[in-house]
Short mmCIF file of C-alpha atoms and ligand atoms in Angstrom, two decimals:
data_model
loop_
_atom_site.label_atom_id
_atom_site.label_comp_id
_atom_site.label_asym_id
_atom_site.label_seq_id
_atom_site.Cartn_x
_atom_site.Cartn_y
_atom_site.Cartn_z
CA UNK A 30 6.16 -21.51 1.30
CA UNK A 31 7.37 -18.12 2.11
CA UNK A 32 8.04 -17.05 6.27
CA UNK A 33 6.56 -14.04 7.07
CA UNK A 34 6.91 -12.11 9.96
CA UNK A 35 5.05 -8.74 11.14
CA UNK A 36 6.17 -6.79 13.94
CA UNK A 37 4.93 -3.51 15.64
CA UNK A 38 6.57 -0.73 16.61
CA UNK A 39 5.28 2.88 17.51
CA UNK A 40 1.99 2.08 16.25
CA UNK A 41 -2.01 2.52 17.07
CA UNK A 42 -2.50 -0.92 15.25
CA UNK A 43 -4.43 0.85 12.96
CA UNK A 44 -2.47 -1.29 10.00
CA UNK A 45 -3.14 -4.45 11.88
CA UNK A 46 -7.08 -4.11 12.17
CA UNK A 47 -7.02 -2.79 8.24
CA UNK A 48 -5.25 -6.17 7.30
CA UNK A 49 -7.28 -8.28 8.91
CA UNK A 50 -10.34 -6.91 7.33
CA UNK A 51 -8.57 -7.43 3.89
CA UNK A 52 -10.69 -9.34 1.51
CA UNK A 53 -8.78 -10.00 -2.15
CA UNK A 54 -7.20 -11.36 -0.64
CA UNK A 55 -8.15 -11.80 3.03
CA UNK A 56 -5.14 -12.34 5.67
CA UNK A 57 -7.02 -16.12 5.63
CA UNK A 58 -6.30 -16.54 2.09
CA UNK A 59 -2.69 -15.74 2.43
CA UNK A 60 -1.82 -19.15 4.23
CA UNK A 61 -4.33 -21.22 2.67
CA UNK A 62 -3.95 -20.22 -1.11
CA UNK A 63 -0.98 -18.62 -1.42
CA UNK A 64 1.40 -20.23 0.96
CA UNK A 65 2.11 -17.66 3.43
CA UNK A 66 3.72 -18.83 6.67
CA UNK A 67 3.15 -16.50 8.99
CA UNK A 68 5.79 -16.90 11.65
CA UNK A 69 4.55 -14.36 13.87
CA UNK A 70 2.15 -11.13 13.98
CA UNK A 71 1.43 -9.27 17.43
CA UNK A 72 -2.30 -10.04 17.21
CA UNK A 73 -2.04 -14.01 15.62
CA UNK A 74 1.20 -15.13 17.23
CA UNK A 75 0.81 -18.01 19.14
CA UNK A 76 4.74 -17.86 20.76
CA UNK A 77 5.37 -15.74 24.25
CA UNK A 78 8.47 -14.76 26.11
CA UNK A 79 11.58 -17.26 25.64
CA UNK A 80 9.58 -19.13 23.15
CA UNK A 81 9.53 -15.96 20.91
CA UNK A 82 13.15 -14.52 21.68
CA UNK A 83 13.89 -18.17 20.93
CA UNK A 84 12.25 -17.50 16.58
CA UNK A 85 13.62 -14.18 16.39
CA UNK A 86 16.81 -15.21 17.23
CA UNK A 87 16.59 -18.23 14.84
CA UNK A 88 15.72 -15.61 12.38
CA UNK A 89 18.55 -13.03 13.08
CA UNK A 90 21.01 -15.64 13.07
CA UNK A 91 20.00 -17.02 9.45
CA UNK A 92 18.76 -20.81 11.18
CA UNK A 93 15.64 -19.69 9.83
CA UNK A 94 14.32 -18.19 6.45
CA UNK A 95 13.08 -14.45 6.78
CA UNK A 96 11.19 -14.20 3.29
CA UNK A 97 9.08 -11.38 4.14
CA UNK A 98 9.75 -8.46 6.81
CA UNK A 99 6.73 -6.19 7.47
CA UNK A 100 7.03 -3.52 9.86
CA UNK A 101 4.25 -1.14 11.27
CA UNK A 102 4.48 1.66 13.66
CA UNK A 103 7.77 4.16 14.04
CA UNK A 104 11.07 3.38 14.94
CA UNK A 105 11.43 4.81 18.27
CA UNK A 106 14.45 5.98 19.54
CA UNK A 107 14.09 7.77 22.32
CA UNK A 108 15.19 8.17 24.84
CA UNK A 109 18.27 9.89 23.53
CA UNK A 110 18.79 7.37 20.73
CA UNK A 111 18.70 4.37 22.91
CA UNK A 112 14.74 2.91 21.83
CA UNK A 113 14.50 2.28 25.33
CA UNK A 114 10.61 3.23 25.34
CA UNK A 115 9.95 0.54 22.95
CA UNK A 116 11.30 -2.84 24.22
CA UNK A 117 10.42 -5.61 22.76
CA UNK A 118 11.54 -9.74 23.65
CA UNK A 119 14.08 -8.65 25.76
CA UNK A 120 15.31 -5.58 23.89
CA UNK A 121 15.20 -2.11 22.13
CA UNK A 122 12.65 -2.95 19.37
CA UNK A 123 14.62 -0.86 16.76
CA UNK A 124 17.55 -3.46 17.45
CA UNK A 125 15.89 -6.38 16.30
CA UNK A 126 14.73 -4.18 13.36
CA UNK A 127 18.36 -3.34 12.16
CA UNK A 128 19.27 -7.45 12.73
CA UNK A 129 15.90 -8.67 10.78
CA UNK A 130 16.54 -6.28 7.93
CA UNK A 131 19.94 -7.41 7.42
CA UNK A 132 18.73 -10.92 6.78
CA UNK A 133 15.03 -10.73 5.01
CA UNK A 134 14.73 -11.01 1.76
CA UNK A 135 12.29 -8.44 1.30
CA UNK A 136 11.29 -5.41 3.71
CA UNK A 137 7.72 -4.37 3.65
CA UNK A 138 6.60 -0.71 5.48
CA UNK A 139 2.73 -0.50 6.38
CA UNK A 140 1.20 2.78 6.96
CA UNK A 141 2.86 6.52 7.13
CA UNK A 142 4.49 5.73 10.55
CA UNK A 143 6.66 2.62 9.41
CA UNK A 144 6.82 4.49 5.95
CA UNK A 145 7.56 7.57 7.20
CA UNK A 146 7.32 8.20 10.72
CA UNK A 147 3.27 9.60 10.46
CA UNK A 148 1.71 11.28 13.17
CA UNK A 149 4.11 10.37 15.84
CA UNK A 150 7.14 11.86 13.97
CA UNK A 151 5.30 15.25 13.81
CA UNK A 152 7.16 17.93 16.01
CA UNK A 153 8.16 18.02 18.70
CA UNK A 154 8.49 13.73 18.12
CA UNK A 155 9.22 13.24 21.38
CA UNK A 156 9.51 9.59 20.42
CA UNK A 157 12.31 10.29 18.46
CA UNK A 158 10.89 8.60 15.74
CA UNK A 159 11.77 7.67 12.29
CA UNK A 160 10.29 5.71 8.74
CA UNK A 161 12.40 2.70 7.83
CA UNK A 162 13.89 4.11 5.52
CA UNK A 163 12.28 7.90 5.03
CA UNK A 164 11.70 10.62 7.67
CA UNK A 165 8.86 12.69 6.05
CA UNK A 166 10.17 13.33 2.55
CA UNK A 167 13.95 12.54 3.50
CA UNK A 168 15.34 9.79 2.16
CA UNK A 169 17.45 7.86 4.57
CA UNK A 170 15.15 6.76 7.72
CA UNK A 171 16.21 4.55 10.37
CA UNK A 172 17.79 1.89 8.16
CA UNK A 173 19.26 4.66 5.20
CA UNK A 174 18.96 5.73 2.14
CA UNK A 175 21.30 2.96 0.79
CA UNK A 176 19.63 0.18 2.77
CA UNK A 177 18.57 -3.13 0.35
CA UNK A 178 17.17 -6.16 1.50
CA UNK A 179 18.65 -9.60 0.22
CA UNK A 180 16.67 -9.48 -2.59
CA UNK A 181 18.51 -6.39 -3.87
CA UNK A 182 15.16 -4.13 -3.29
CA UNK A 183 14.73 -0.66 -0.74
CA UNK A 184 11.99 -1.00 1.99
CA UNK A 185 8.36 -1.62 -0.23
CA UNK A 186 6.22 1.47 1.31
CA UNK A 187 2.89 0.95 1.20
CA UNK A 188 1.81 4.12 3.28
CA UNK A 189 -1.85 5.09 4.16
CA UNK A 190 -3.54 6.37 8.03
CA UNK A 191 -4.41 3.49 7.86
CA UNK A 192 -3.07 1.57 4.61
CA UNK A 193 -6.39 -0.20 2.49
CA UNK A 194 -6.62 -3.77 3.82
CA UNK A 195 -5.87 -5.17 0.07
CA UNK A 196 -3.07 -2.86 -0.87
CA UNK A 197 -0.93 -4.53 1.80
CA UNK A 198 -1.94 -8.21 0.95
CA UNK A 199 -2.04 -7.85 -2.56
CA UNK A 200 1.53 -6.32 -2.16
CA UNK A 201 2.42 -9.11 0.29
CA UNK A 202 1.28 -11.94 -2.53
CA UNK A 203 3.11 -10.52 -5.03
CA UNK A 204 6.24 -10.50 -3.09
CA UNK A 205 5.57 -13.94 -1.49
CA UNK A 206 4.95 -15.59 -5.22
CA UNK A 207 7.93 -14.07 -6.76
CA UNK A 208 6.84 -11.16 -8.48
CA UNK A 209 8.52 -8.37 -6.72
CA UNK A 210 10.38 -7.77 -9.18
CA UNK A 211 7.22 -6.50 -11.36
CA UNK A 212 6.62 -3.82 -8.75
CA UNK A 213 7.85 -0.70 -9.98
CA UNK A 214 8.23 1.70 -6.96
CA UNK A 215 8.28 5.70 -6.86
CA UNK A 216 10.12 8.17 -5.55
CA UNK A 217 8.87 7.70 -2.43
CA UNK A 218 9.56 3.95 -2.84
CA UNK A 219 5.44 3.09 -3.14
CA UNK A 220 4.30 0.79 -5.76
CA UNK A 221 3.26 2.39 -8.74
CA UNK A 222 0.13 0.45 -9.33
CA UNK A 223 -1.45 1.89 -6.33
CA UNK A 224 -0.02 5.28 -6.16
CA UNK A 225 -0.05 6.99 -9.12
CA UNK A 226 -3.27 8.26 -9.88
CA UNK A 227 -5.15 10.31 -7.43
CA UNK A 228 -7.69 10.33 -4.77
CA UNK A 229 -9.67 12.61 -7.34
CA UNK A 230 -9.41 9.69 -9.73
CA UNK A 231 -12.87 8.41 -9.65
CA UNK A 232 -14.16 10.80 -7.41
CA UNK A 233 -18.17 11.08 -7.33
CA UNK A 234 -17.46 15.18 -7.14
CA UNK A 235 -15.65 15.66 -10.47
CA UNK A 236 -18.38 17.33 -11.97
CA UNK A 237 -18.18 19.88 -9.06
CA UNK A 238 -14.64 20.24 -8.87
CA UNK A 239 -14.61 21.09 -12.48
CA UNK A 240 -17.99 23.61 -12.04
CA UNK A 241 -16.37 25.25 -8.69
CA UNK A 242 -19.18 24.37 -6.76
CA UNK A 243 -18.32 24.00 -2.99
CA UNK A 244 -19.44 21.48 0.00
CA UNK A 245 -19.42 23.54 3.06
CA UNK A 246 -20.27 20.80 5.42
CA UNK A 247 -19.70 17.32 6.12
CA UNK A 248 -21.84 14.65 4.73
CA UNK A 249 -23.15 17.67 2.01
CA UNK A 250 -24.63 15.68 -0.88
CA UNK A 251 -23.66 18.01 -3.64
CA UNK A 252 -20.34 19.80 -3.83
CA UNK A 253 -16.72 19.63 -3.97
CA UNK A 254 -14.45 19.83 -0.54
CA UNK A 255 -11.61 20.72 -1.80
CA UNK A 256 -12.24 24.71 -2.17
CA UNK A 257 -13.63 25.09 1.51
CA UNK A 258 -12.87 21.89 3.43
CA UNK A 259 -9.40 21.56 2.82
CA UNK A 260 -9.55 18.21 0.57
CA UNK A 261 -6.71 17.36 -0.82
CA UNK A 262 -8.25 14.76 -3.20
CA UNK A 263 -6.77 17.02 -6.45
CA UNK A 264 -3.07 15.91 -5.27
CA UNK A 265 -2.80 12.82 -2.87
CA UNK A 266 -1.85 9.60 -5.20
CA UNK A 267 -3.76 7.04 -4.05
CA UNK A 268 -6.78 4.56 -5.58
CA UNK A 269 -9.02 5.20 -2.52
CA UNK A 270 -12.14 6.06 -5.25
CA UNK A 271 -10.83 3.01 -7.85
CA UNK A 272 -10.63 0.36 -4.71
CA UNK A 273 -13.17 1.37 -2.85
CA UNK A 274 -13.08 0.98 1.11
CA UNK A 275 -15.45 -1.76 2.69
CA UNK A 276 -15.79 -2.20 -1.28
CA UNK A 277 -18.70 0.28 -0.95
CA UNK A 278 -17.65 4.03 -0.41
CA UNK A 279 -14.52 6.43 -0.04
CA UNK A 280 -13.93 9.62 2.30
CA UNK A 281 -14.75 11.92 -0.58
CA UNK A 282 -17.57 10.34 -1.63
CA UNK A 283 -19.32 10.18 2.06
CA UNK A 284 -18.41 13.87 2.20
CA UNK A 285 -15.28 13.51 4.37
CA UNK A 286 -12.35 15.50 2.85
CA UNK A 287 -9.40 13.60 1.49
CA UNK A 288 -6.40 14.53 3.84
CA UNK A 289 -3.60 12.96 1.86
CA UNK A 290 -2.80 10.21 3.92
CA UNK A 291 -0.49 8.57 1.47
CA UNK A 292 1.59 11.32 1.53
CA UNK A 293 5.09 11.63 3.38
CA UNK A 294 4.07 15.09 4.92
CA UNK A 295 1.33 13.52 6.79
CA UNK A 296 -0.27 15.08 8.67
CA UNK A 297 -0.08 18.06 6.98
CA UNK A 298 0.77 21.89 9.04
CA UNK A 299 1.36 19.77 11.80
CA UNK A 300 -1.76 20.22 12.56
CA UNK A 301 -1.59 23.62 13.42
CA UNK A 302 -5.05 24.99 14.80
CA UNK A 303 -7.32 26.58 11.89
CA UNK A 304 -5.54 24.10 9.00
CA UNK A 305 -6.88 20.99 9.50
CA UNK A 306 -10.38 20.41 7.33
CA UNK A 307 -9.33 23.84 6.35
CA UNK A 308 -8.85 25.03 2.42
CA UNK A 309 -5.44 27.57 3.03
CA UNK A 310 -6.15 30.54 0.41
CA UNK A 311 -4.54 33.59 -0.32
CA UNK A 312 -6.93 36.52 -1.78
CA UNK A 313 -9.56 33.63 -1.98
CA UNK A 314 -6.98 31.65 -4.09
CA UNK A 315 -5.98 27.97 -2.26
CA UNK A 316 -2.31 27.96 -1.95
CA UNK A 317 -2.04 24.59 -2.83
CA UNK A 318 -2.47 23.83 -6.32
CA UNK A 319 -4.03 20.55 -7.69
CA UNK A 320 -1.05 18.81 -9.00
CA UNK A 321 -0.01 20.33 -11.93
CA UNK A 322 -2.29 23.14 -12.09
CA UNK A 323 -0.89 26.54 -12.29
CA UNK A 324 -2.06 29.92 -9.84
CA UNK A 325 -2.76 31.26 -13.39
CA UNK A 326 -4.05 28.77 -15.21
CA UNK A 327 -6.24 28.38 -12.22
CA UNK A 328 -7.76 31.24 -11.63
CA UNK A 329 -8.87 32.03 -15.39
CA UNK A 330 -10.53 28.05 -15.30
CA UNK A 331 -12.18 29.79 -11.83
CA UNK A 332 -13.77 32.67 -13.41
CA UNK A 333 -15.09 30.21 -16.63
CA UNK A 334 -16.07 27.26 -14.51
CA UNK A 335 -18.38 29.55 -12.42
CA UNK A 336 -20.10 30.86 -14.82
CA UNK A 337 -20.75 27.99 -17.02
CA UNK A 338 -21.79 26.18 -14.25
CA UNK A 339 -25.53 24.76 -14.42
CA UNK A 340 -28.33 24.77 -12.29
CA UNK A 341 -28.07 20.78 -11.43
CA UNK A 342 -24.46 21.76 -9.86
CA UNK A 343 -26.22 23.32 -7.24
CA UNK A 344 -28.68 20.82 -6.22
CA UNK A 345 -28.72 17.12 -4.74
CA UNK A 346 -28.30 15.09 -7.28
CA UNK A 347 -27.85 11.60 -5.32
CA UNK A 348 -30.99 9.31 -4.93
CA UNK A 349 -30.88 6.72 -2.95
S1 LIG B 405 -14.12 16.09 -3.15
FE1 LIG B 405 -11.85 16.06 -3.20
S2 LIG B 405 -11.32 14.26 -4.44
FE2 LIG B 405 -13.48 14.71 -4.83
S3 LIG B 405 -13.54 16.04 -6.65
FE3 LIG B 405 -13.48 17.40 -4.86
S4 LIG B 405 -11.28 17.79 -4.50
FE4 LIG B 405 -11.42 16.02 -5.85
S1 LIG B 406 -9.11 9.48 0.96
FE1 LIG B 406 -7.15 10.52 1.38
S2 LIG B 406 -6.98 10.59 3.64
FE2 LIG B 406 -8.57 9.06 3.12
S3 LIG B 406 -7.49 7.09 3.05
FE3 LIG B 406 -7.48 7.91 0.95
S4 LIG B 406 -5.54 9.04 0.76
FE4 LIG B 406 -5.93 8.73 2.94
#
């Protein structure tokens, strides 16, 4: 039986209503067959007010076992460093943070904001906030760059606007039944299995991507978005078109460009007017490479791809 507890801090809930739509395995399946004891999560707990300072308390002081520590949502700091705008059971929230991490065995980060600070840590962040343990692409966060849980491991990210429903509970089942230790994290401190291949991987538009033929709308049943509407499929790791959302579709493949989600830049330009759902060229040449791909390289492949490209390229060629 392994405690787990979730708590919330500057946060849409975004993460919450993705987990509880997981399905392999669903947030059900967690307690029942896998023999997750969730202690408390701000949409299931049952325990208010003194009752709840009461568990956290039994948790920061070590009475009780802290197996599992997800957080979702920012650290907030402000005002001036104090958290005051995020109080939670009697205090700042980012205290109880620092007191839970010292004493859970593992530390798990859902979605960019507890990752790495998201949305609400674009500037001017006038919630002061911060990742766990990243801020953007700086290593060091809230809790620091040398931060380890008891178990000897750095915060688990598993990032995402919101995260996929079973990246978090598969993640969460692998940590609960002892197999953390088989998760090989990134850079960024996300687990390999998830986030190393690309959006583009598995993509229903590879065959346009590679002929250069274009969506210029939404929804557009034939096309590519990523050399008009900005998507950014080509160099976001995630599985998004190998574990398919609702098990049925993707962004990309309704015709909604990627917009690397799973990426600590997040929102990307800071969503500076004219950039968002926007391909950024130079001379007609995007100034953001797929990964790996060089300006050169690039625009030779351009010039080929477009005129080897076949007549079917440019039509619908979905039936449903
Ligand atoms: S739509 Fe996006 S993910 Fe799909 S092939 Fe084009 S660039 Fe790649
Ligand atoms: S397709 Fe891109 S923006 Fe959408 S969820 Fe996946 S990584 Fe995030």
């Amino acid at each position: 039986m392994a405690n787990l507890l979730w708590l919330q801090g500057g946060a849409c809930s975004g993460n919450t209503m993705s987990f509880l739509n997981a399905e392999e395995p669903s947030a059900c399946d967690l307690v029942t067959d896998f023999g997750i004891n969730v202690l408390w999560h701000p949409s299931l707990g049952l325990e208010l007010g003194e009752n709840l300072q009461k568990m956290l308390r039994a948790l920061t002081s070590g009475q009780l076992a802290l197996d599992i520590f997800v957080f979702e949502g920012t650290i907030v700091n402000a005002p001036n460093g104090t958290g005051e705008w995020n109080r939670f059971a009697g205090r700042p929230m980012r205290d109880w943070v620092q007191d839970l991490s010292k004493v859970a065995n593992f530390v798990v980060a859902i979605g960019d904001c507890a990752t790495w600070g998201g949305i609400p840590a674009t500037a001017p962040n006038p919630s002061e906030s911060q990742g766990l343990q990243f801020l953007k692409r700086s290593q060091g966060g809230f809790l620091g760059k040398d931060y380890r849980s008891r178990a000897g491991l750095p915060v688990i990210n598993v990032p995402g606007c919101p995260a996929h429903p079973d990246w978090i509970t598969q993640i969460v089942v692998a940590v609960a039944t002892g197999r953390a230790g088989d998760l090989a994290l990134d850079e960024f401190q996300r687990p390999k299995t998830f986030f190393t291949s690309f959006t583009q991987t598995g993509c229903t538009r590879n065959m346009h991507f590679a002929y250069k033929v274009s969506a210029t709308e939404f929804g557009q049943r034939k096309g590519c978005l990523f050399y008009d509407l900005g998507c950014r499929g080509p160099m976001t790791h995630s599985p998004c078109n190998r574990i398919l959302w609702n098990r049925q579709s993707s962004k990309t493949r309704a015709g909604m460009p990627c917009m690397g989600c799973t990426e600590p830049e997040f929102p990307f330009f800071d969503l500076a007017p004219g950039t968002v759902f926007k391909t950024q060229t130079v001379m007609g040449v995007p100034k953001e490479m797929p990964a790996g791909v060089d300006k050169t390289g690039y625009v030779k492949l351009t010039v080929a791809a477009k005129a080897a490209s076949p007549q079917w390229a440019e039509e619908d060629i979905f039936v449903v």
